[in-house]
PDB file of C-alpha atoms in Angstrom:
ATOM      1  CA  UNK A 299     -94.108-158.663  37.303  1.00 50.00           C
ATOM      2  CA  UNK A 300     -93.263-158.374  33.710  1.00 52.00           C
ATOM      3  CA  UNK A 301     -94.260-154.624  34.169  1.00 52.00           C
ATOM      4  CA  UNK A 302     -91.994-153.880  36.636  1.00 51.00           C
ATOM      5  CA  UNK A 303     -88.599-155.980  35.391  1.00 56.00           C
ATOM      6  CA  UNK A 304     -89.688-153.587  31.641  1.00 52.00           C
ATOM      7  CA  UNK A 305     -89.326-150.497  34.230  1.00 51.00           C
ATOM      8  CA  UNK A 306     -86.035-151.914  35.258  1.00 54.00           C
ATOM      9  CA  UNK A 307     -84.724-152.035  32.036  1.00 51.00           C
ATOM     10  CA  UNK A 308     -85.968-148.716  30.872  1.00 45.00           C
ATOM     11  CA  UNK A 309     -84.644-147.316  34.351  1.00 43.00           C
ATOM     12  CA  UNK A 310     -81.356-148.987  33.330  1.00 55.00           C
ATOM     13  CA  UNK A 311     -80.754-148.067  30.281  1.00 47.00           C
ATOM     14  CA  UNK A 312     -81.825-144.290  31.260  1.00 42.00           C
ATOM     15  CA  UNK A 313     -79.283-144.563  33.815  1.00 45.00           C
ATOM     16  CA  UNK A 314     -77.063-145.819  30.687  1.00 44.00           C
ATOM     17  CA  UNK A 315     -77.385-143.416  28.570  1.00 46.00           C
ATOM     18  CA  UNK A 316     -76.631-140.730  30.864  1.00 44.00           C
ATOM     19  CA  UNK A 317     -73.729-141.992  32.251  1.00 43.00           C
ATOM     20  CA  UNK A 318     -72.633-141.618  28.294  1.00 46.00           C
ATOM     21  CA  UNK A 319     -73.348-138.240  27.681  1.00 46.00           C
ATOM     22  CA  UNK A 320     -71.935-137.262  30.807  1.00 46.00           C
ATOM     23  CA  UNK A 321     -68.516-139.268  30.122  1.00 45.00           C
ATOM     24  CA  UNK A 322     -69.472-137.640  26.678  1.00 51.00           C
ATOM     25  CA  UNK A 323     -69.203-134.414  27.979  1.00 46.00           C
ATOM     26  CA  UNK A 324     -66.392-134.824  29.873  1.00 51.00           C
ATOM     27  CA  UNK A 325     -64.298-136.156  26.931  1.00 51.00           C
ATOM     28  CA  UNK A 326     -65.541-132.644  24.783  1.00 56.00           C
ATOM     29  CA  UNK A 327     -64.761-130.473  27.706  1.00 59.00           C
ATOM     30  CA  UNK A 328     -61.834-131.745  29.636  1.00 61.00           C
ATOM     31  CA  UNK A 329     -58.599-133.580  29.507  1.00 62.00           C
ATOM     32  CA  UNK A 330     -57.304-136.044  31.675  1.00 64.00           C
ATOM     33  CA  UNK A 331     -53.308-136.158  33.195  1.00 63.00           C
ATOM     34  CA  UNK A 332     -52.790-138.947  35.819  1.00 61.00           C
ATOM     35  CA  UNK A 333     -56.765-139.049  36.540  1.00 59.00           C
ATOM     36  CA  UNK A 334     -57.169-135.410  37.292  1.00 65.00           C
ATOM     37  CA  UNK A 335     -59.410-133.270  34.812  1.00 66.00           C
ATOM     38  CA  UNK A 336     -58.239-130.162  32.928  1.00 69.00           C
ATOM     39  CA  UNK A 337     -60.733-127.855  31.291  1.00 67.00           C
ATOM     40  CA  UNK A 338     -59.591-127.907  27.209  1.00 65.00           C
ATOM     41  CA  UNK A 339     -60.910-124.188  27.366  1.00 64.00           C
ATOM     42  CA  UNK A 340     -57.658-123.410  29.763  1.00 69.00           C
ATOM     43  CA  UNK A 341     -55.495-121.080  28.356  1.00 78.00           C
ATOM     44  CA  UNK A 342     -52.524-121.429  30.334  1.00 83.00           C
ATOM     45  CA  UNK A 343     -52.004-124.713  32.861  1.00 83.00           C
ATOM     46  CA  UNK A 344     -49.023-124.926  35.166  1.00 87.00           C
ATOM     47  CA  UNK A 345     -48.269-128.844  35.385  1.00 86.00           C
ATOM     48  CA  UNK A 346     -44.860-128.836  36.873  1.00 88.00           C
ATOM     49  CA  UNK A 347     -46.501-130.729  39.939  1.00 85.00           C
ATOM     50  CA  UNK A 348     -47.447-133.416  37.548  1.00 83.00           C
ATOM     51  CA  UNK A 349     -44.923-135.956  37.161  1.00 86.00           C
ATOM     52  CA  UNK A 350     -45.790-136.182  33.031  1.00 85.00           C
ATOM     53  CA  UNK A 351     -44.091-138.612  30.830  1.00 88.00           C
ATOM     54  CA  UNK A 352     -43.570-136.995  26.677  1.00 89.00           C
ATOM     55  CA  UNK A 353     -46.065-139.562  25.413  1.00 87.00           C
ATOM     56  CA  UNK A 354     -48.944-137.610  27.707  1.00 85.00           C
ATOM     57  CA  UNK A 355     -47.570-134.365  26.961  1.00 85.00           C
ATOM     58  CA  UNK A 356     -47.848-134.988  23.153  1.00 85.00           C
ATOM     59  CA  UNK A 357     -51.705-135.935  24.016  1.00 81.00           C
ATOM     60  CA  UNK A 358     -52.401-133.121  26.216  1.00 80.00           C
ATOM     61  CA  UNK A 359     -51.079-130.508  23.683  1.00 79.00           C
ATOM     62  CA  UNK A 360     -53.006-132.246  21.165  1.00 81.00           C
ATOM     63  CA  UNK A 361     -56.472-132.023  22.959  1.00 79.00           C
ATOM     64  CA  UNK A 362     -55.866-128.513  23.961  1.00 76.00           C
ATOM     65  CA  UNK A 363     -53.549-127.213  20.972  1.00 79.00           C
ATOM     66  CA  UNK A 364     -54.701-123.240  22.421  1.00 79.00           C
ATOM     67  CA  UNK A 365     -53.442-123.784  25.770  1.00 82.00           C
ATOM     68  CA  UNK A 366     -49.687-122.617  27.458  1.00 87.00           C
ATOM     69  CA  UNK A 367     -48.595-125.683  29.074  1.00 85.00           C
ATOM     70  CA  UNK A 368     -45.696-125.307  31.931  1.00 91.00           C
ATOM     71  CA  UNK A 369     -44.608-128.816  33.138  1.00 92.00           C
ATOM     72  CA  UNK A 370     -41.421-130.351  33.588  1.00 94.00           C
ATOM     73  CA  UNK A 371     -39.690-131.737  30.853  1.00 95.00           C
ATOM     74  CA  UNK A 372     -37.423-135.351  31.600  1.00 95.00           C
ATOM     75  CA  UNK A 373     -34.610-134.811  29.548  1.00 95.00           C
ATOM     76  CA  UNK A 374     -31.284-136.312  30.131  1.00 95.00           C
ATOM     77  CA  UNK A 375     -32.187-138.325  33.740  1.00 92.00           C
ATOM     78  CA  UNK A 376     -33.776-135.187  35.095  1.00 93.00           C
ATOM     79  CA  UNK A 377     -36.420-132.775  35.041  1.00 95.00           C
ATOM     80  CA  UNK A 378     -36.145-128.966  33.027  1.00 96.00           C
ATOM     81  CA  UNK A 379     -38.772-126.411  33.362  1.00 95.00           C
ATOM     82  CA  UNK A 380     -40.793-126.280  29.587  1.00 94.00           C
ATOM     83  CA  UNK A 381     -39.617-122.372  29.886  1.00 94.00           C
ATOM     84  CA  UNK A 382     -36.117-122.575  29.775  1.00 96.00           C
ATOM     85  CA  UNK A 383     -34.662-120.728  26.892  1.00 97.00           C
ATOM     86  CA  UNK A 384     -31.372-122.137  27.162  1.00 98.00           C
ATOM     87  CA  UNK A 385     -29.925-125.955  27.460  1.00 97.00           C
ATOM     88  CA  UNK A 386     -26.272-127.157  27.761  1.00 97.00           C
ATOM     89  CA  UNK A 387     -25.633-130.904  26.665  1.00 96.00           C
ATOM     90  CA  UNK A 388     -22.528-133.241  26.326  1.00 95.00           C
ATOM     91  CA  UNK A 389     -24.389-136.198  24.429  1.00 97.00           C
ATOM     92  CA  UNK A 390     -27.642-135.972  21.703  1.00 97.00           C
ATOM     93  CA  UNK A 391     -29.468-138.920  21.090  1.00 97.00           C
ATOM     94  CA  UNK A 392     -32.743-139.095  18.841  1.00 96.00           C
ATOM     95  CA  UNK A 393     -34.917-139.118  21.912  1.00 95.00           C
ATOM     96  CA  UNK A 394     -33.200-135.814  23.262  1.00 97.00           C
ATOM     97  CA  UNK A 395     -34.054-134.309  19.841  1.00 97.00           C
ATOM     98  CA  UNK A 396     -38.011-134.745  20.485  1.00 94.00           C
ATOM     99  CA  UNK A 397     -38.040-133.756  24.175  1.00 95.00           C
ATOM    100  CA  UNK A 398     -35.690-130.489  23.236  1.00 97.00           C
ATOM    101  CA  UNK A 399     -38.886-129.649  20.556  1.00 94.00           C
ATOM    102  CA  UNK A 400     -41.113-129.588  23.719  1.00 93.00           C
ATOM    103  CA  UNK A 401     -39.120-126.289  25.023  1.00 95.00           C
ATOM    104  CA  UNK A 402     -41.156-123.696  23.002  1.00 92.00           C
ATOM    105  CA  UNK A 403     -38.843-120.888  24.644  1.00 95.00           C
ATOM    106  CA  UNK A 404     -36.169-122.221  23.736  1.00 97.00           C
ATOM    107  CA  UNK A 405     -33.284-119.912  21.699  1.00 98.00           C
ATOM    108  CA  UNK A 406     -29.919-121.474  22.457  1.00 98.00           C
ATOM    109  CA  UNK A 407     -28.167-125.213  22.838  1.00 98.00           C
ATOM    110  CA  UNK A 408     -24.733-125.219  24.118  1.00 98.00           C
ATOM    111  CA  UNK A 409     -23.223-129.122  22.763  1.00 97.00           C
ATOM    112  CA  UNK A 410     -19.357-127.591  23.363  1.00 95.00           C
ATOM    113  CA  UNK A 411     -18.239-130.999  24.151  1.00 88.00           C
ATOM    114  CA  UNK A 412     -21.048-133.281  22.386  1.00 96.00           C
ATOM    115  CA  UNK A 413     -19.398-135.603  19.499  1.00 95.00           C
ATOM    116  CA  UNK A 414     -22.494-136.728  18.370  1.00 97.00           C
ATOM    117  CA  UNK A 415     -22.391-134.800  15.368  1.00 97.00           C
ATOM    118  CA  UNK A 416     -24.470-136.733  13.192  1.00 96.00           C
ATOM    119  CA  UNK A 417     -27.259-135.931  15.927  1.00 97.00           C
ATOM    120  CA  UNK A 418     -26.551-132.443  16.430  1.00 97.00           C
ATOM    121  CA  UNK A 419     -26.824-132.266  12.330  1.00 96.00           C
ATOM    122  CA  UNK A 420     -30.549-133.623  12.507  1.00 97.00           C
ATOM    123  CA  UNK A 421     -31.322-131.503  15.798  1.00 97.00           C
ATOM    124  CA  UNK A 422     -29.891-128.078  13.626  1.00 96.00           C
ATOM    125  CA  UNK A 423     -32.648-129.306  10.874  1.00 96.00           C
ATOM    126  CA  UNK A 424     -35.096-129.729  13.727  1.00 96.00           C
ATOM    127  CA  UNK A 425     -34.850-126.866  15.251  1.00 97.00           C
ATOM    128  CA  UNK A 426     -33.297-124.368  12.679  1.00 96.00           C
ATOM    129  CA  UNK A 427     -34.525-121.359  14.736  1.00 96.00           C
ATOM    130  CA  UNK A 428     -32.335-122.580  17.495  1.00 97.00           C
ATOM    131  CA  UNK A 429     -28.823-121.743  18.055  1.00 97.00           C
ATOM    132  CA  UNK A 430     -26.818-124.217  17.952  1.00 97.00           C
ATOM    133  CA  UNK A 431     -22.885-124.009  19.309  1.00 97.00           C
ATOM    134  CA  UNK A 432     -20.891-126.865  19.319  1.00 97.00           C
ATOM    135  CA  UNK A 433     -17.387-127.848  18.370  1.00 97.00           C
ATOM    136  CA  UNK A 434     -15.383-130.575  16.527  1.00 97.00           C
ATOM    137  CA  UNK A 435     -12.209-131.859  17.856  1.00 94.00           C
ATOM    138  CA  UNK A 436      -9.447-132.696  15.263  1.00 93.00           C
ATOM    139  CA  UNK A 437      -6.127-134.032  16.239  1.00 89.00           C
ATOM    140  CA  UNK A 438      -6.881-132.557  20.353  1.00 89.00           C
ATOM    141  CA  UNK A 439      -8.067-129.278  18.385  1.00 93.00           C
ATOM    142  CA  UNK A 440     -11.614-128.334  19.488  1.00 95.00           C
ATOM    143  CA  UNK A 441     -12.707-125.711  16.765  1.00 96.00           C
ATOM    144  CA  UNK A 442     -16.222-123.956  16.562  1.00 95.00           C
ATOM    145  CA  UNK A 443     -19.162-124.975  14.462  1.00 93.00           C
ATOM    146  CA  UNK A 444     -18.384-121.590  12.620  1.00 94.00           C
ATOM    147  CA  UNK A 445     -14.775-122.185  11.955  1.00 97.00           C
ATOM    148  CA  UNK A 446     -13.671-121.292   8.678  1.00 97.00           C
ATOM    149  CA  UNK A 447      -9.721-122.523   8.995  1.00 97.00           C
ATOM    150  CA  UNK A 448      -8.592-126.100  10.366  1.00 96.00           C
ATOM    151  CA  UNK A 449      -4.981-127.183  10.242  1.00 94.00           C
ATOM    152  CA  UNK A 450      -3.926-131.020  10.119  1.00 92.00           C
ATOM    153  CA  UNK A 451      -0.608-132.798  10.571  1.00 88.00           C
ATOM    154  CA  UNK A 452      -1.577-136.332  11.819  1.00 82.00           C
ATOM    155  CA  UNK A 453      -4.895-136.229   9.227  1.00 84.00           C
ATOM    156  CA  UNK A 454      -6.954-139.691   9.767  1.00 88.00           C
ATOM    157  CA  UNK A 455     -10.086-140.648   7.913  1.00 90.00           C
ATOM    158  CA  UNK A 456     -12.337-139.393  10.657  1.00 92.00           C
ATOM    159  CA  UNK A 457     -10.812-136.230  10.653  1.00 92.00           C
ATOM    160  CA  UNK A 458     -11.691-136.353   6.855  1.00 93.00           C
ATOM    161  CA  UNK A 459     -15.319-137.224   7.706  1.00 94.00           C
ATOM    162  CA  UNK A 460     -15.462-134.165  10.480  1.00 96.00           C
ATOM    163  CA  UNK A 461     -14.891-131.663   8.077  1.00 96.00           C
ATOM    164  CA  UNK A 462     -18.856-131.946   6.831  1.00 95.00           C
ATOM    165  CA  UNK A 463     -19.484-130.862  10.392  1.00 97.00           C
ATOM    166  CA  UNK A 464     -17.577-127.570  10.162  1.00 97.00           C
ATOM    167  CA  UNK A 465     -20.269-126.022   7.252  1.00 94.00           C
ATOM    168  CA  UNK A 466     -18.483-122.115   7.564  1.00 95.00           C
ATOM    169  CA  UNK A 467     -14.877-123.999   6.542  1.00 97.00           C
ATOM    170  CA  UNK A 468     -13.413-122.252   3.882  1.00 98.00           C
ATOM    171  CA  UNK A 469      -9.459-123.303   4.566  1.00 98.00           C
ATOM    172  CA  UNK A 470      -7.306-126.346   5.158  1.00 97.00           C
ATOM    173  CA  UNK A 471      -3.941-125.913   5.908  1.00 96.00           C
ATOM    174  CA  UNK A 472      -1.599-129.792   6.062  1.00 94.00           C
ATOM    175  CA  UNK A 473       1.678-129.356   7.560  1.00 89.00           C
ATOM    176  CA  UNK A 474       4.562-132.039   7.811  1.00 78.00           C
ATOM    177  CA  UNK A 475       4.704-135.213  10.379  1.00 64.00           C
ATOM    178  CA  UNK A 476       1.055-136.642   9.748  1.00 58.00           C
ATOM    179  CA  UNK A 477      -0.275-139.659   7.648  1.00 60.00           C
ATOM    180  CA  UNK A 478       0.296-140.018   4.220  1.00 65.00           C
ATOM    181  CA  UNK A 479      -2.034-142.399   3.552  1.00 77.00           C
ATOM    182  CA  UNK A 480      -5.094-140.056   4.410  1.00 85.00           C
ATOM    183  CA  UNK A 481      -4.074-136.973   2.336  1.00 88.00           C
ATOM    184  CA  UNK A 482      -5.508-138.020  -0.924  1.00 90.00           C
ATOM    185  CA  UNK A 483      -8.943-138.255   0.786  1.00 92.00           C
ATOM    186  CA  UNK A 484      -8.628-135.080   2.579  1.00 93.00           C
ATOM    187  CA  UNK A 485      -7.415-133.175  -0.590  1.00 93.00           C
ATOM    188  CA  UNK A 486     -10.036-134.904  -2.579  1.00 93.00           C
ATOM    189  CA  UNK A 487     -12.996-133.613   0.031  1.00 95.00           C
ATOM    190  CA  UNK A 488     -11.736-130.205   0.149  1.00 96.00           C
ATOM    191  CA  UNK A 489     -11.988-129.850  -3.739  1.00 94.00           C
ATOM    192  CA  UNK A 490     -15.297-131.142  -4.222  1.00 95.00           C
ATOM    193  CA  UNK A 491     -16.294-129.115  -1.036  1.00 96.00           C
ATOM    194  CA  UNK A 492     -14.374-126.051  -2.571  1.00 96.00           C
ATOM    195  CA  UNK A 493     -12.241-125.507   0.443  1.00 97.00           C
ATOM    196  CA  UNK A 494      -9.021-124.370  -0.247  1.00 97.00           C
ATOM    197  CA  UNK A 495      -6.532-126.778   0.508  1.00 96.00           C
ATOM    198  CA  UNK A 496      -2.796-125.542   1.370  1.00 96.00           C
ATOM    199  CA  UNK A 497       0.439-126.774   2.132  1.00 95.00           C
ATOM    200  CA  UNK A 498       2.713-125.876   4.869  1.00 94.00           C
ATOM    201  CA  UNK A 499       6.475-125.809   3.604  1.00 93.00           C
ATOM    202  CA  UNK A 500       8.635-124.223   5.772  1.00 91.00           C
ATOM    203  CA  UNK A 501       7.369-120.877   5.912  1.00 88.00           C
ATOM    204  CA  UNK A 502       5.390-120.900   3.107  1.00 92.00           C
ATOM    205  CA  UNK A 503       1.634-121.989   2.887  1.00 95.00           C
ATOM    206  CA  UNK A 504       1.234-123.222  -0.703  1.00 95.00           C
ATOM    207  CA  UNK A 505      -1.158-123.574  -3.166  1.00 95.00           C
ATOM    208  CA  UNK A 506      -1.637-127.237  -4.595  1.00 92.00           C
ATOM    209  CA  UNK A 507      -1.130-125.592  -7.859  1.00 94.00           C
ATOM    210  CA  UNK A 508       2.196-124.006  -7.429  1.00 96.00           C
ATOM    211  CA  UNK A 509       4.807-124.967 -10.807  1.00 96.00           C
ATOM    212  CA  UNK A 510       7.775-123.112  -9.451  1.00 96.00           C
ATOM    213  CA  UNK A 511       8.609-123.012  -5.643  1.00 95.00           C
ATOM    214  CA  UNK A 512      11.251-121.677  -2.929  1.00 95.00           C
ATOM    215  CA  UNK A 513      11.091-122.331   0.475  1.00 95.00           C
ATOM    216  CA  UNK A 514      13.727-122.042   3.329  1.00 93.00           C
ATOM    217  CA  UNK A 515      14.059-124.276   6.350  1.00 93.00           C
ATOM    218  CA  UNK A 516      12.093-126.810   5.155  1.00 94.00           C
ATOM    219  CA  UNK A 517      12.031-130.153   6.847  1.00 93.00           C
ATOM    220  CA  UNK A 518      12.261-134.020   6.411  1.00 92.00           C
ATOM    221  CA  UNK A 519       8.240-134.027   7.238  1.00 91.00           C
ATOM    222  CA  UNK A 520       7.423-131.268   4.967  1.00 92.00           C
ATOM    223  CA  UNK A 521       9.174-132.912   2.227  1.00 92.00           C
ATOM    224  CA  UNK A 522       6.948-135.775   2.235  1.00 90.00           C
ATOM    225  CA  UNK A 523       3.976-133.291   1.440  1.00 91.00           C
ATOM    226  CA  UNK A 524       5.008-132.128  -2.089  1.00 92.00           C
ATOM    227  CA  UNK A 525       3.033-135.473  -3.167  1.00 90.00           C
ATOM    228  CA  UNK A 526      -0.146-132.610  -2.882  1.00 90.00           C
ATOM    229  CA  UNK A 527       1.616-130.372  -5.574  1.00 93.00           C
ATOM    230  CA  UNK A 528       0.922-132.574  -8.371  1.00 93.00           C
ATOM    231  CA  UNK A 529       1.835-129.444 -10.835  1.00 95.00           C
ATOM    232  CA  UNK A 530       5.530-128.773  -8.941  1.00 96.00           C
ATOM    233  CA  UNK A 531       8.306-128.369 -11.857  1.00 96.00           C
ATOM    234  CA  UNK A 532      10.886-126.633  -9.853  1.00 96.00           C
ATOM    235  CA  UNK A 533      11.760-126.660  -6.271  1.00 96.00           C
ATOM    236  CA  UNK A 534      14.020-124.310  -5.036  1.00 94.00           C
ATOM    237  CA  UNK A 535      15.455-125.571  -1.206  1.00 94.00           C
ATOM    238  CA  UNK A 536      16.857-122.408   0.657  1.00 93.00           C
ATOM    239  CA  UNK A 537      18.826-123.853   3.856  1.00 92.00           C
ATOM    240  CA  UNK A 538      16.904-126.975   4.210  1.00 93.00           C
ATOM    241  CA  UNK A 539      16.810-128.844   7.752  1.00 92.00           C
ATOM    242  CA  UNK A 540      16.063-131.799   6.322  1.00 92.00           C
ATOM    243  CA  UNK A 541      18.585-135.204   5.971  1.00 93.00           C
ATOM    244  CA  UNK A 542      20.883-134.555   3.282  1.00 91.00           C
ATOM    245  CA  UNK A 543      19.844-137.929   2.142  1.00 93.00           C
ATOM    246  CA  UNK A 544      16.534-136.827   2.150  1.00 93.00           C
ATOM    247  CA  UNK A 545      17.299-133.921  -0.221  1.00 92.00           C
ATOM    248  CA  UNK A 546      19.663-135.434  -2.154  1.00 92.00           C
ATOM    249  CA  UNK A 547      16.514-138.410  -3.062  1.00 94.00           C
ATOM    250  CA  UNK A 548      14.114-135.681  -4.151  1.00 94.00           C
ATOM    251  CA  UNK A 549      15.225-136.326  -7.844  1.00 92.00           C
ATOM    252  CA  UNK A 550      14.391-139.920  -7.653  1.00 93.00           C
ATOM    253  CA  UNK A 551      11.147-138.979  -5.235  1.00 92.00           C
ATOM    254  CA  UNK A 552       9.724-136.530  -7.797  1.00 93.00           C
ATOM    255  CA  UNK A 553      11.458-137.541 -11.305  1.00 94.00           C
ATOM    256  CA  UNK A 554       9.179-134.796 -12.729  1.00 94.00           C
ATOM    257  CA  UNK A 555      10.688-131.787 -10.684  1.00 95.00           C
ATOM    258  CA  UNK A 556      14.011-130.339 -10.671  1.00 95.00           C
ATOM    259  CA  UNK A 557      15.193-129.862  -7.436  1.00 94.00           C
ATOM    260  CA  UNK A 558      18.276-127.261  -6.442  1.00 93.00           C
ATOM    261  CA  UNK A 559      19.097-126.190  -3.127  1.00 89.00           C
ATOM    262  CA  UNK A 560      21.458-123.434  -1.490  1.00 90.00           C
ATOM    263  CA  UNK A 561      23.333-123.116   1.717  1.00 85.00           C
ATOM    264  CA  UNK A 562      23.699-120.163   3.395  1.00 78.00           C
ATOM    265  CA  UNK A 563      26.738-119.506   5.156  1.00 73.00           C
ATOM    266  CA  UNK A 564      27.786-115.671   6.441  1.00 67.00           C
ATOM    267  CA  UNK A 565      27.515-113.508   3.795  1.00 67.00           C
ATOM    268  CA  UNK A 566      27.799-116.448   1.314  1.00 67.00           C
ATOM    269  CA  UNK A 567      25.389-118.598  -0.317  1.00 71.00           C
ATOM    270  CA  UNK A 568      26.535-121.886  -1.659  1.00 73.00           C
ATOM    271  CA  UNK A 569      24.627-123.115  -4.638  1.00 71.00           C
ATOM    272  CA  UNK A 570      23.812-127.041  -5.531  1.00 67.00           C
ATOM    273  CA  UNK A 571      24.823-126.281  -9.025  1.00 68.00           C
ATOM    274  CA  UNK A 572      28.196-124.725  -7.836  1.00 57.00           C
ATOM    275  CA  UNK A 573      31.550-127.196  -9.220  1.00 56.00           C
ATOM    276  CA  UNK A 574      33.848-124.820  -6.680  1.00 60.00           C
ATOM    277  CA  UNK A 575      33.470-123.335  -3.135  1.00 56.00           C
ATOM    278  CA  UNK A 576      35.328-121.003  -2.148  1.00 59.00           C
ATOM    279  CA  UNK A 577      35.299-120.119   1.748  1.00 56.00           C
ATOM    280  CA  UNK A 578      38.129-117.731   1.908  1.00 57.00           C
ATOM    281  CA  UNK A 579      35.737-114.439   1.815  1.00 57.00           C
ATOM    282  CA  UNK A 580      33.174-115.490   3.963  1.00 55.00           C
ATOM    283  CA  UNK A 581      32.184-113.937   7.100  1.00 55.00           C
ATOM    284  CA  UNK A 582      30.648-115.704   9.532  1.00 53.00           C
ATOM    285  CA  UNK A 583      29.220-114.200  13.148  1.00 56.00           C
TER     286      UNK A 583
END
């Protein structure tokens, strides 16, 4: 009796130690998706059948790093072949960024639309070898990732923050009827970003270091803008459509500029500095 329940054992353990080097074996040789076997020495395995979560993806390529794996990708609530070379997105979250690096075809995003920008940032840096078109809306405004000229009136802080978005900007133009409050912030980003930053007066686009200045037609919301010309010593107003009181105020506004204006009438031109006027040889059509 004893000899036979020692033959057991042996026969046991025999059995044992197969059943290892045959689940052994199959660990070494083969890889396992939803409990069907894949030979690791596959060099190309077309799993779009498969419904395959990122996790066993990540796995798979791991265990067979030599191997072209087609499967279908869930990416946004639905499924894109692993050979597309192109993808169009509204929204990028963190978890879109690691299924868009299991597209190894992949050459183009289109995120026209997408205002995760902070996201799109940290896919660019993913994928660098990826191109990468998306816009950035200021004030209704969508302009391209490559922009290099953006002009504000009603500039908010966010707008400010934007800008980093727009890396090819080069140019920002401010015209009249926006926040005032703002501009300091937006002028101070554009010189530590070295963008040029330019006024709108009338028909002028000025430089914020402009000492002597005429412009014509300016208006009531322009006016408020020579706060950005902190070097302005004269101001010259050629037919100004802003409030007279608004003009007139400039002295008091900006103690540190002097401020004439002219009126254009006809042929004639009536000077602030003028004691007289005489109308009697103008012509007017």
């Amino acid at each position: 009796m004893k000899r036979k329940g020692l033959a057991a054992l042996i026969l046991i353990l025999l059995l044992l130690i197969l059943a290892g080097c045959g689940a052994g074996f199959l660990m070494a040789n083969y890889a396992v998706v939803n409990f069907h076997l894949y030979p690791k020495s596959a060099r190309n395995l077309d799993l779009r059948a498969e419904d395959m979560s990122l996790s066993q993806y990540r796995s798979l390529q791991k265990s067979m790093p030599g191997c072209d794996i087609l499967w279908n990708v869930p990416f946004q609530g639905r499924l894109i072949n692993s050979d597309a070379a192109e993808i169009t997105l509204t929204s990028l979250s963190e978890e879109d960024i690691l299924a868009l690096a299991c597209f190894p075809n992949l050459t183009a995003v289109h995120a026209e639309g997408c205002t995760d920008y902070e996201n799109l940032m940290h896919l660019h840096q993913s994928l660098p070898n990826v191109m990468l078109t998306y816009t950035v809306t200021l004030e209704g405004t969508d302009y391209a990732q490559d922009s290099d000229l953006a002009e504000l009136t009603s500039v908010t802080y966010e707008d400010v923050a934007k800008l980093s978005y727009l890396p090819g900007l080069s140019t920002v133009i401010v015209s009249g009827g926006g926040r005032s409050q703002s501009l300091p912030a937006l002028q101070s980003y554009c010189e530590n970003a070295g963008i040029a930053f330019l006024v709108r007066l009338g028909n002028e686009l000025v430089e914020t270091s402009a000492a002597n200045l005429t412009v014509e037609d300016v208006t009531d919301e322009e006016l408020s803008l020579l706060g950005c010309l902190p070097n302005l010593r004269q101001l010259h107003l050629v037919n100004p459509q802003a409030a007279p009181e608004t003009v007139f105020a400039l002295d008091t506004t900006y103690p540190n500029v002097r401020t004439t204006w002219e009126i254009r009438i006809g042929t004639a031109a009536f000077q602030s500095t003028d004691t007289e006027v005489d109308l009697s040889q103008t012509v007017v059509t």
